[in-house]
């Protein structure tokens, strides 16, 4: 009897969380099958967010995460052509001379914002503040996402890149984030860089 009561209370709490998520982020689905799939992704992501933030509170990681509008997704990205704002005439690659991160720093200082390809893990998707330093990026040469490096700085004895993400204001700190700098090209941020010629 107690087990049934606990399961019932848990289901009620999950249903309230799910309903709040859908209202907060204006989510609507095409049918029950899609909604159940999205709810399962949301529940898995919510649990992951809670566990990560416990690690943050214990000083085990340098950044925090939060549920956002991507909480019901499973990591797929899409390009929407009708949102294009500028036509690019050409682009130039950043030639790496010596230290890749120092070359990127010089380019950001002299050219301005520079595009960078990075590895974006689940932690990246839910990043909400601090300086992003993800163990999934260590010795990982893969990339799956592009960001704009708009600056750099130092905070709490840590060098960082200031990046702008394309996922809107609910990601990071109003669409921006800090990623660890001078840490072996973390998440490959200084490996594939270009800037547009408009």
PDB file of C-alpha atoms in Angstrom:
ATOM      1  CA  UNK A   1       0.000   0.000   0.000  1.00  0.00           C
ATOM      2  CA  UNK A   2       2.836   2.424   0.901  1.00  0.00           C
ATOM      3  CA  UNK A   3       4.588   1.671  -2.395  1.00  0.00           C
ATOM      4  CA  UNK A   4       1.441   2.493  -4.366  1.00  0.00           C
ATOM      5  CA  UNK A   5       1.049   5.775  -2.467  1.00  0.00           C
ATOM      6  CA  UNK A   6       4.688   6.768  -3.129  1.00  0.00           C
ATOM      7  CA  UNK A   7       4.333   5.964  -6.848  1.00  0.00           C
ATOM      8  CA  UNK A   8       1.111   7.978  -7.011  1.00  0.00           C
ATOM      9  CA  UNK A   9       2.724  11.015  -5.310  1.00  0.00           C
ATOM     10  CA  UNK A  10       5.779  10.794  -7.578  1.00  0.00           C
ATOM     11  CA  UNK A  11       3.601  10.635 -10.709  1.00  0.00           C
ATOM     12  CA  UNK A  12       1.615  13.672  -9.524  1.00  0.00           C
ATOM     13  CA  UNK A  13       4.821  15.696  -8.941  1.00  0.00           C
ATOM     14  CA  UNK A  14       6.234  14.718 -12.346  1.00  0.00           C
ATOM     15  CA  UNK A  15       2.953  15.625 -14.052  1.00  0.00           C
ATOM     16  CA  UNK A  16       2.971  19.080 -12.386  1.00  0.00           C
ATOM     17  CA  UNK A  17       6.617  19.677 -13.379  1.00  0.00           C
ATOM     18  CA  UNK A  18       5.906  18.611 -16.955  1.00  0.00           C
ATOM     19  CA  UNK A  19       2.830  20.852 -17.175  1.00  0.00           C
ATOM     20  CA  UNK A  20       4.800  23.833 -15.772  1.00  0.00           C
ATOM     21  CA  UNK A  21       7.594  23.209 -18.285  1.00  0.00           C
ATOM     22  CA  UNK A  22       5.131  23.191 -21.188  1.00  0.00           C
ATOM     23  CA  UNK A  23       3.451  26.407 -19.983  1.00  0.00           C
ATOM     24  CA  UNK A  24       6.731  28.240 -19.222  1.00  0.00           C
ATOM     25  CA  UNK A  25       8.219  27.492 -22.643  1.00  0.00           C
ATOM     26  CA  UNK A  26       4.977  27.520 -24.671  1.00  0.00           C
ATOM     27  CA  UNK A  27       5.344  23.880 -25.744  1.00  0.00           C
ATOM     28  CA  UNK A  28       2.745  22.117 -27.863  1.00  0.00           C
ATOM     29  CA  UNK A  29       3.059  18.685 -29.469  1.00  0.00           C
ATOM     30  CA  UNK A  30       1.398  17.060 -32.479  1.00  0.00           C
ATOM     31  CA  UNK A  31       0.100  14.015 -30.635  1.00  0.00           C
ATOM     32  CA  UNK A  32       0.307  11.781 -27.589  1.00  0.00           C
ATOM     33  CA  UNK A  33       3.178   9.732 -29.007  1.00  0.00           C
ATOM     34  CA  UNK A  34       5.359  12.823 -29.508  1.00  0.00           C
ATOM     35  CA  UNK A  35       4.402  14.235 -26.108  1.00  0.00           C
ATOM     36  CA  UNK A  36       5.336  11.001 -24.316  1.00  0.00           C
ATOM     37  CA  UNK A  37       8.699  10.951 -26.112  1.00  0.00           C
ATOM     38  CA  UNK A  38       9.360  14.603 -25.195  1.00  0.00           C
ATOM     39  CA  UNK A  39       8.253  14.041 -21.591  1.00  0.00           C
ATOM     40  CA  UNK A  40      10.687  11.123 -21.242  1.00  0.00           C
ATOM     41  CA  UNK A  41      13.521  13.323 -22.575  1.00  0.00           C
ATOM     42  CA  UNK A  42      12.476  16.112 -20.167  1.00  0.00           C
ATOM     43  CA  UNK A  43      12.466  13.770 -17.154  1.00  0.00           C
ATOM     44  CA  UNK A  44      15.922  12.384 -18.034  1.00  0.00           C
ATOM     45  CA  UNK A  45      17.304  15.886 -18.583  1.00  0.00           C
ATOM     46  CA  UNK A  46      15.732  17.218 -15.367  1.00  0.00           C
ATOM     47  CA  UNK A  47      17.394  14.438 -13.360  1.00  0.00           C
ATOM     48  CA  UNK A  48      20.712  15.107 -15.091  1.00  0.00           C
ATOM     49  CA  UNK A  49      20.456  18.869 -14.332  1.00  0.00           C
ATOM     50  CA  UNK A  50      19.760  18.186 -10.647  1.00  0.00           C
ATOM     51  CA  UNK A  51      22.724  15.774 -10.368  1.00  0.00           C
ATOM     52  CA  UNK A  52      25.090  18.172 -12.150  1.00  0.00           C
ATOM     53  CA  UNK A  53      24.119  21.065  -9.860  1.00  0.00           C
ATOM     54  CA  UNK A  54      24.810  18.915  -6.792  1.00  0.00           C
ATOM     55  CA  UNK A  55      28.334  18.436  -8.199  1.00  0.00           C
ATOM     56  CA  UNK A  56      28.559  22.231  -8.713  1.00  0.00           C
ATOM     57  CA  UNK A  57      27.502  22.905  -5.103  1.00  0.00           C
ATOM     58  CA  UNK A  58      30.173  20.436  -3.916  1.00  0.00           C
ATOM     59  CA  UNK A  59      32.861  22.246  -5.950  1.00  0.00           C
ATOM     60  CA  UNK A  60      33.360  19.329  -8.350  1.00  0.00           C
ATOM     61  CA  UNK A  61      32.582  21.350 -11.517  1.00  0.00           C
ATOM     62  CA  UNK A  62      33.083  25.040 -12.373  1.00  0.00           C
ATOM     63  CA  UNK A  63      29.686  25.830 -13.884  1.00  0.00           C
ATOM     64  CA  UNK A  64      26.016  25.395 -13.162  1.00  0.00           C
ATOM     65  CA  UNK A  65      23.196  24.278 -15.430  1.00  0.00           C
ATOM     66  CA  UNK A  66      19.452  24.924 -15.509  1.00  0.00           C
ATOM     67  CA  UNK A  67      16.400  23.571 -17.258  1.00  0.00           C
ATOM     68  CA  UNK A  68      15.629  25.656 -20.325  1.00  0.00           C
ATOM     69  CA  UNK A  69      13.527  25.485 -23.487  1.00  0.00           C
ATOM     70  CA  UNK A  70      15.693  22.604 -24.770  1.00  0.00           C
ATOM     71  CA  UNK A  71      14.756  20.294 -21.879  1.00  0.00           C
ATOM     72  CA  UNK A  72      12.443  18.160 -24.002  1.00  0.00           C
ATOM     73  CA  UNK A  73      14.952  17.637 -26.814  1.00  0.00           C
ATOM     74  CA  UNK A  74      17.412  14.859 -27.449  1.00  0.00           C
ATOM     75  CA  UNK A  75      20.224  16.930 -28.917  1.00  0.00           C
ATOM     76  CA  UNK A  76      19.323  17.491 -32.575  1.00  0.00           C
ATOM     77  CA  UNK A  77      19.884  20.927 -34.190  1.00  0.00           C
ATOM     78  CA  UNK A  78      18.330  22.451 -37.291  1.00  0.00           C
ATOM     79  CA  UNK A  79      19.199  25.431 -39.476  1.00  0.00           C
ATOM     80  CA  UNK A  80      16.334  27.729 -40.481  1.00  0.00           C
ATOM     81  CA  UNK A  81      17.144  29.535 -43.741  1.00  0.00           C
ATOM     82  CA  UNK A  82      14.387  32.149 -43.415  1.00  0.00           C
ATOM     83  CA  UNK A  83      16.080  33.612 -40.312  1.00  0.00           C
ATOM     84  CA  UNK A  84      19.192  34.638 -42.263  1.00  0.00           C
ATOM     85  CA  UNK A  85      20.049  38.303 -41.595  1.00  0.00           C
ATOM     86  CA  UNK A  86      23.253  39.021 -43.545  1.00  0.00           C
ATOM     87  CA  UNK A  87      24.704  37.816 -46.846  1.00  0.00           C
ATOM     88  CA  UNK A  88      28.363  36.818 -46.491  1.00  0.00           C
ATOM     89  CA  UNK A  89      30.620  37.550 -49.497  1.00  0.00           C
ATOM     90  CA  UNK A  90      33.441  35.321 -48.309  1.00  0.00           C
ATOM     91  CA  UNK A  91      35.087  34.048 -45.162  1.00  0.00           C
ATOM     92  CA  UNK A  92      38.646  33.768 -43.905  1.00  0.00           C
ATOM     93  CA  UNK A  93      40.165  31.023 -41.794  1.00  0.00           C
ATOM     94  CA  UNK A  94      42.349  31.963 -38.852  1.00  0.00           C
ATOM     95  CA  UNK A  95      45.844  30.664 -39.640  1.00  0.00           C
ATOM     96  CA  UNK A  96      47.253  28.950 -36.575  1.00  0.00           C
ATOM     97  CA  UNK A  97      50.757  30.087 -35.728  1.00  0.00           C
ATOM     98  CA  UNK A  98      52.192  28.539 -32.574  1.00  0.00           C
ATOM     99  CA  UNK A  99      49.756  28.525 -29.654  1.00  0.00           C
ATOM    100  CA  UNK A 100      46.213  28.133 -31.101  1.00  0.00           C
ATOM    101  CA  UNK A 101      44.519  29.900 -28.221  1.00  0.00           C
ATOM    102  CA  UNK A 102      46.893  32.865 -28.352  1.00  0.00           C
ATOM    103  CA  UNK A 103      46.278  33.137 -32.115  1.00  0.00           C
ATOM    104  CA  UNK A 104      42.509  33.183 -31.504  1.00  0.00           C
ATOM    105  CA  UNK A 105      42.921  35.792 -28.753  1.00  0.00           C
ATOM    106  CA  UNK A 106      44.883  38.046 -31.130  1.00  0.00           C
ATOM    107  CA  UNK A 107      42.244  37.610 -33.856  1.00  0.00           C
ATOM    108  CA  UNK A 108      39.395  38.488 -31.475  1.00  0.00           C
ATOM    109  CA  UNK A 109      41.295  41.589 -30.335  1.00  0.00           C
ATOM    110  CA  UNK A 110      42.120  42.829 -33.851  1.00  0.00           C
ATOM    111  CA  UNK A 111      39.291  41.522 -36.076  1.00  0.00           C
ATOM    112  CA  UNK A 112      36.352  41.273 -33.685  1.00  0.00           C
ATOM    113  CA  UNK A 113      33.967  38.343 -33.143  1.00  0.00           C
ATOM    114  CA  UNK A 114      35.264  35.044 -34.540  1.00  0.00           C
ATOM    115  CA  UNK A 115      33.246  31.922 -35.312  1.00  0.00           C
ATOM    116  CA  UNK A 116      34.390  28.737 -33.546  1.00  0.00           C
ATOM    117  CA  UNK A 117      33.394  25.084 -33.839  1.00  0.00           C
ATOM    118  CA  UNK A 118      33.144  23.356 -30.465  1.00  0.00           C
ATOM    119  CA  UNK A 119      32.035  20.125 -28.847  1.00  0.00           C
ATOM    120  CA  UNK A 120      28.622  20.768 -27.250  1.00  0.00           C
ATOM    121  CA  UNK A 121      27.666  18.038 -24.790  1.00  0.00           C
ATOM    122  CA  UNK A 122      24.517  17.710 -22.720  1.00  0.00           C
ATOM    123  CA  UNK A 123      26.159  19.906 -20.078  1.00  0.00           C
ATOM    124  CA  UNK A 124      26.646  22.601 -22.701  1.00  0.00           C
ATOM    125  CA  UNK A 125      22.977  22.456 -23.712  1.00  0.00           C
ATOM    126  CA  UNK A 126      21.897  23.285 -20.142  1.00  0.00           C
ATOM    127  CA  UNK A 127      24.763  25.650 -19.202  1.00  0.00           C
ATOM    128  CA  UNK A 128      23.445  28.550 -17.108  1.00  0.00           C
ATOM    129  CA  UNK A 129      26.438  30.276 -15.522  1.00  0.00           C
ATOM    130  CA  UNK A 130      29.995  30.097 -14.235  1.00  0.00           C
ATOM    131  CA  UNK A 131      32.984  29.168 -16.393  1.00  0.00           C
ATOM    132  CA  UNK A 132      32.241  26.190 -18.615  1.00  0.00           C
ATOM    133  CA  UNK A 133      34.816  23.404 -18.225  1.00  0.00           C
ATOM    134  CA  UNK A 134      33.448  20.036 -19.324  1.00  0.00           C
ATOM    135  CA  UNK A 135      35.245  16.746 -18.718  1.00  0.00           C
ATOM    136  CA  UNK A 136      33.711  15.466 -21.987  1.00  0.00           C
ATOM    137  CA  UNK A 137      35.952  17.956 -23.832  1.00  0.00           C
ATOM    138  CA  UNK A 138      39.228  16.561 -22.497  1.00  0.00           C
ATOM    139  CA  UNK A 139      41.090  14.766 -25.323  1.00  0.00           C
ATOM    140  CA  UNK A 140      37.987  15.087 -27.526  1.00  0.00           C
ATOM    141  CA  UNK A 141      38.743  16.318 -31.052  1.00  0.00           C
ATOM    142  CA  UNK A 142      35.125  16.214 -32.257  1.00  0.00           C
ATOM    143  CA  UNK A 143      32.954  19.257 -32.935  1.00  0.00           C
ATOM    144  CA  UNK A 144      29.186  19.462 -33.345  1.00  0.00           C
ATOM    145  CA  UNK A 145      28.218  23.103 -32.776  1.00  0.00           C
ATOM    146  CA  UNK A 146      29.279  26.636 -33.716  1.00  0.00           C
ATOM    147  CA  UNK A 147      29.536  29.670 -31.429  1.00  0.00           C
ATOM    148  CA  UNK A 148      30.786  33.215 -31.752  1.00  0.00           C
ATOM    149  CA  UNK A 149      33.840  34.150 -29.668  1.00  0.00           C
ATOM    150  CA  UNK A 150      33.206  37.795 -28.768  1.00  0.00           C
ATOM    151  CA  UNK A 151      35.822  38.403 -26.084  1.00  0.00           C
ATOM    152  CA  UNK A 152      37.980  36.994 -23.337  1.00  0.00           C
ATOM    153  CA  UNK A 153      38.846  37.707 -19.729  1.00  0.00           C
ATOM    154  CA  UNK A 154      39.848  36.350 -16.346  1.00  0.00           C
ATOM    155  CA  UNK A 155      37.679  35.595 -13.319  1.00  0.00           C
ATOM    156  CA  UNK A 156      38.361  33.694 -10.081  1.00  0.00           C
ATOM    157  CA  UNK A 157      41.914  32.814 -11.186  1.00  0.00           C
ATOM    158  CA  UNK A 158      40.544  31.302 -14.435  1.00  0.00           C
ATOM    159  CA  UNK A 159      41.024  32.572 -17.998  1.00  0.00           C
ATOM    160  CA  UNK A 160      37.892  32.356 -20.131  1.00  0.00           C
ATOM    161  CA  UNK A 161      36.471  32.988 -23.589  1.00  0.00           C
ATOM    162  CA  UNK A 162      33.261  35.019 -23.774  1.00  0.00           C
ATOM    163  CA  UNK A 163      31.016  33.261 -26.285  1.00  0.00           C
ATOM    164  CA  UNK A 164      27.640  34.026 -27.821  1.00  0.00           C
ATOM    165  CA  UNK A 165      25.423  31.065 -28.548  1.00  0.00           C
ATOM    166  CA  UNK A 166      22.680  30.943 -31.195  1.00  0.00           C
ATOM    167  CA  UNK A 167      20.070  29.335 -28.929  1.00  0.00           C
ATOM    168  CA  UNK A 168      18.447  32.488 -27.589  1.00  0.00           C
ATOM    169  CA  UNK A 169      18.277  34.299 -24.270  1.00  0.00           C
ATOM    170  CA  UNK A 170      17.321  31.280 -22.135  1.00  0.00           C
ATOM    171  CA  UNK A 171      20.734  29.636 -22.695  1.00  0.00           C
ATOM    172  CA  UNK A 172      23.641  30.588 -20.419  1.00  0.00           C
ATOM    173  CA  UNK A 173      23.571  34.163 -19.213  1.00  0.00           C
ATOM    174  CA  UNK A 174      21.154  35.863 -21.643  1.00  0.00           C
ATOM    175  CA  UNK A 175      22.572  33.922 -24.606  1.00  0.00           C
ATOM    176  CA  UNK A 176      26.229  34.348 -23.597  1.00  0.00           C
ATOM    177  CA  UNK A 177      28.602  32.126 -21.671  1.00  0.00           C
ATOM    178  CA  UNK A 178      32.176  31.811 -20.449  1.00  0.00           C
ATOM    179  CA  UNK A 179      34.320  28.860 -21.548  1.00  0.00           C
ATOM    180  CA  UNK A 180      37.659  27.990 -19.952  1.00  0.00           C
ATOM    181  CA  UNK A 181      40.626  29.478 -21.864  1.00  0.00           C
ATOM    182  CA  UNK A 182      44.266  28.311 -21.937  1.00  0.00           C
ATOM    183  CA  UNK A 183      43.217  24.770 -21.054  1.00  0.00           C
ATOM    184  CA  UNK A 184      44.535  22.727 -24.003  1.00  0.00           C
ATOM    185  CA  UNK A 185      42.086  24.201 -26.557  1.00  0.00           C
ATOM    186  CA  UNK A 186      39.112  23.152 -24.419  1.00  0.00           C
ATOM    187  CA  UNK A 187      36.196  21.790 -26.492  1.00  0.00           C
ATOM    188  CA  UNK A 188      38.328  22.604 -29.594  1.00  0.00           C
ATOM    189  CA  UNK A 189      37.375  26.275 -29.405  1.00  0.00           C
ATOM    190  CA  UNK A 190      40.627  27.423 -31.070  1.00  0.00           C
ATOM    191  CA  UNK A 191      40.924  24.644 -33.665  1.00  0.00           C
ATOM    192  CA  UNK A 192      38.445  25.688 -36.349  1.00  0.00           C
ATOM    193  CA  UNK A 193      37.927  29.439 -36.539  1.00  0.00           C
ATOM    194  CA  UNK A 194      36.647  31.682 -39.302  1.00  0.00           C
ATOM    195  CA  UNK A 195      35.365  35.202 -39.687  1.00  0.00           C
ATOM    196  CA  UNK A 196      33.015  36.569 -42.348  1.00  0.00           C
ATOM    197  CA  UNK A 197      33.705  39.138 -45.008  1.00  0.00           C
ATOM    198  CA  UNK A 198      30.423  40.955 -45.602  1.00  0.00           C
TER     199      UNK A 198
END
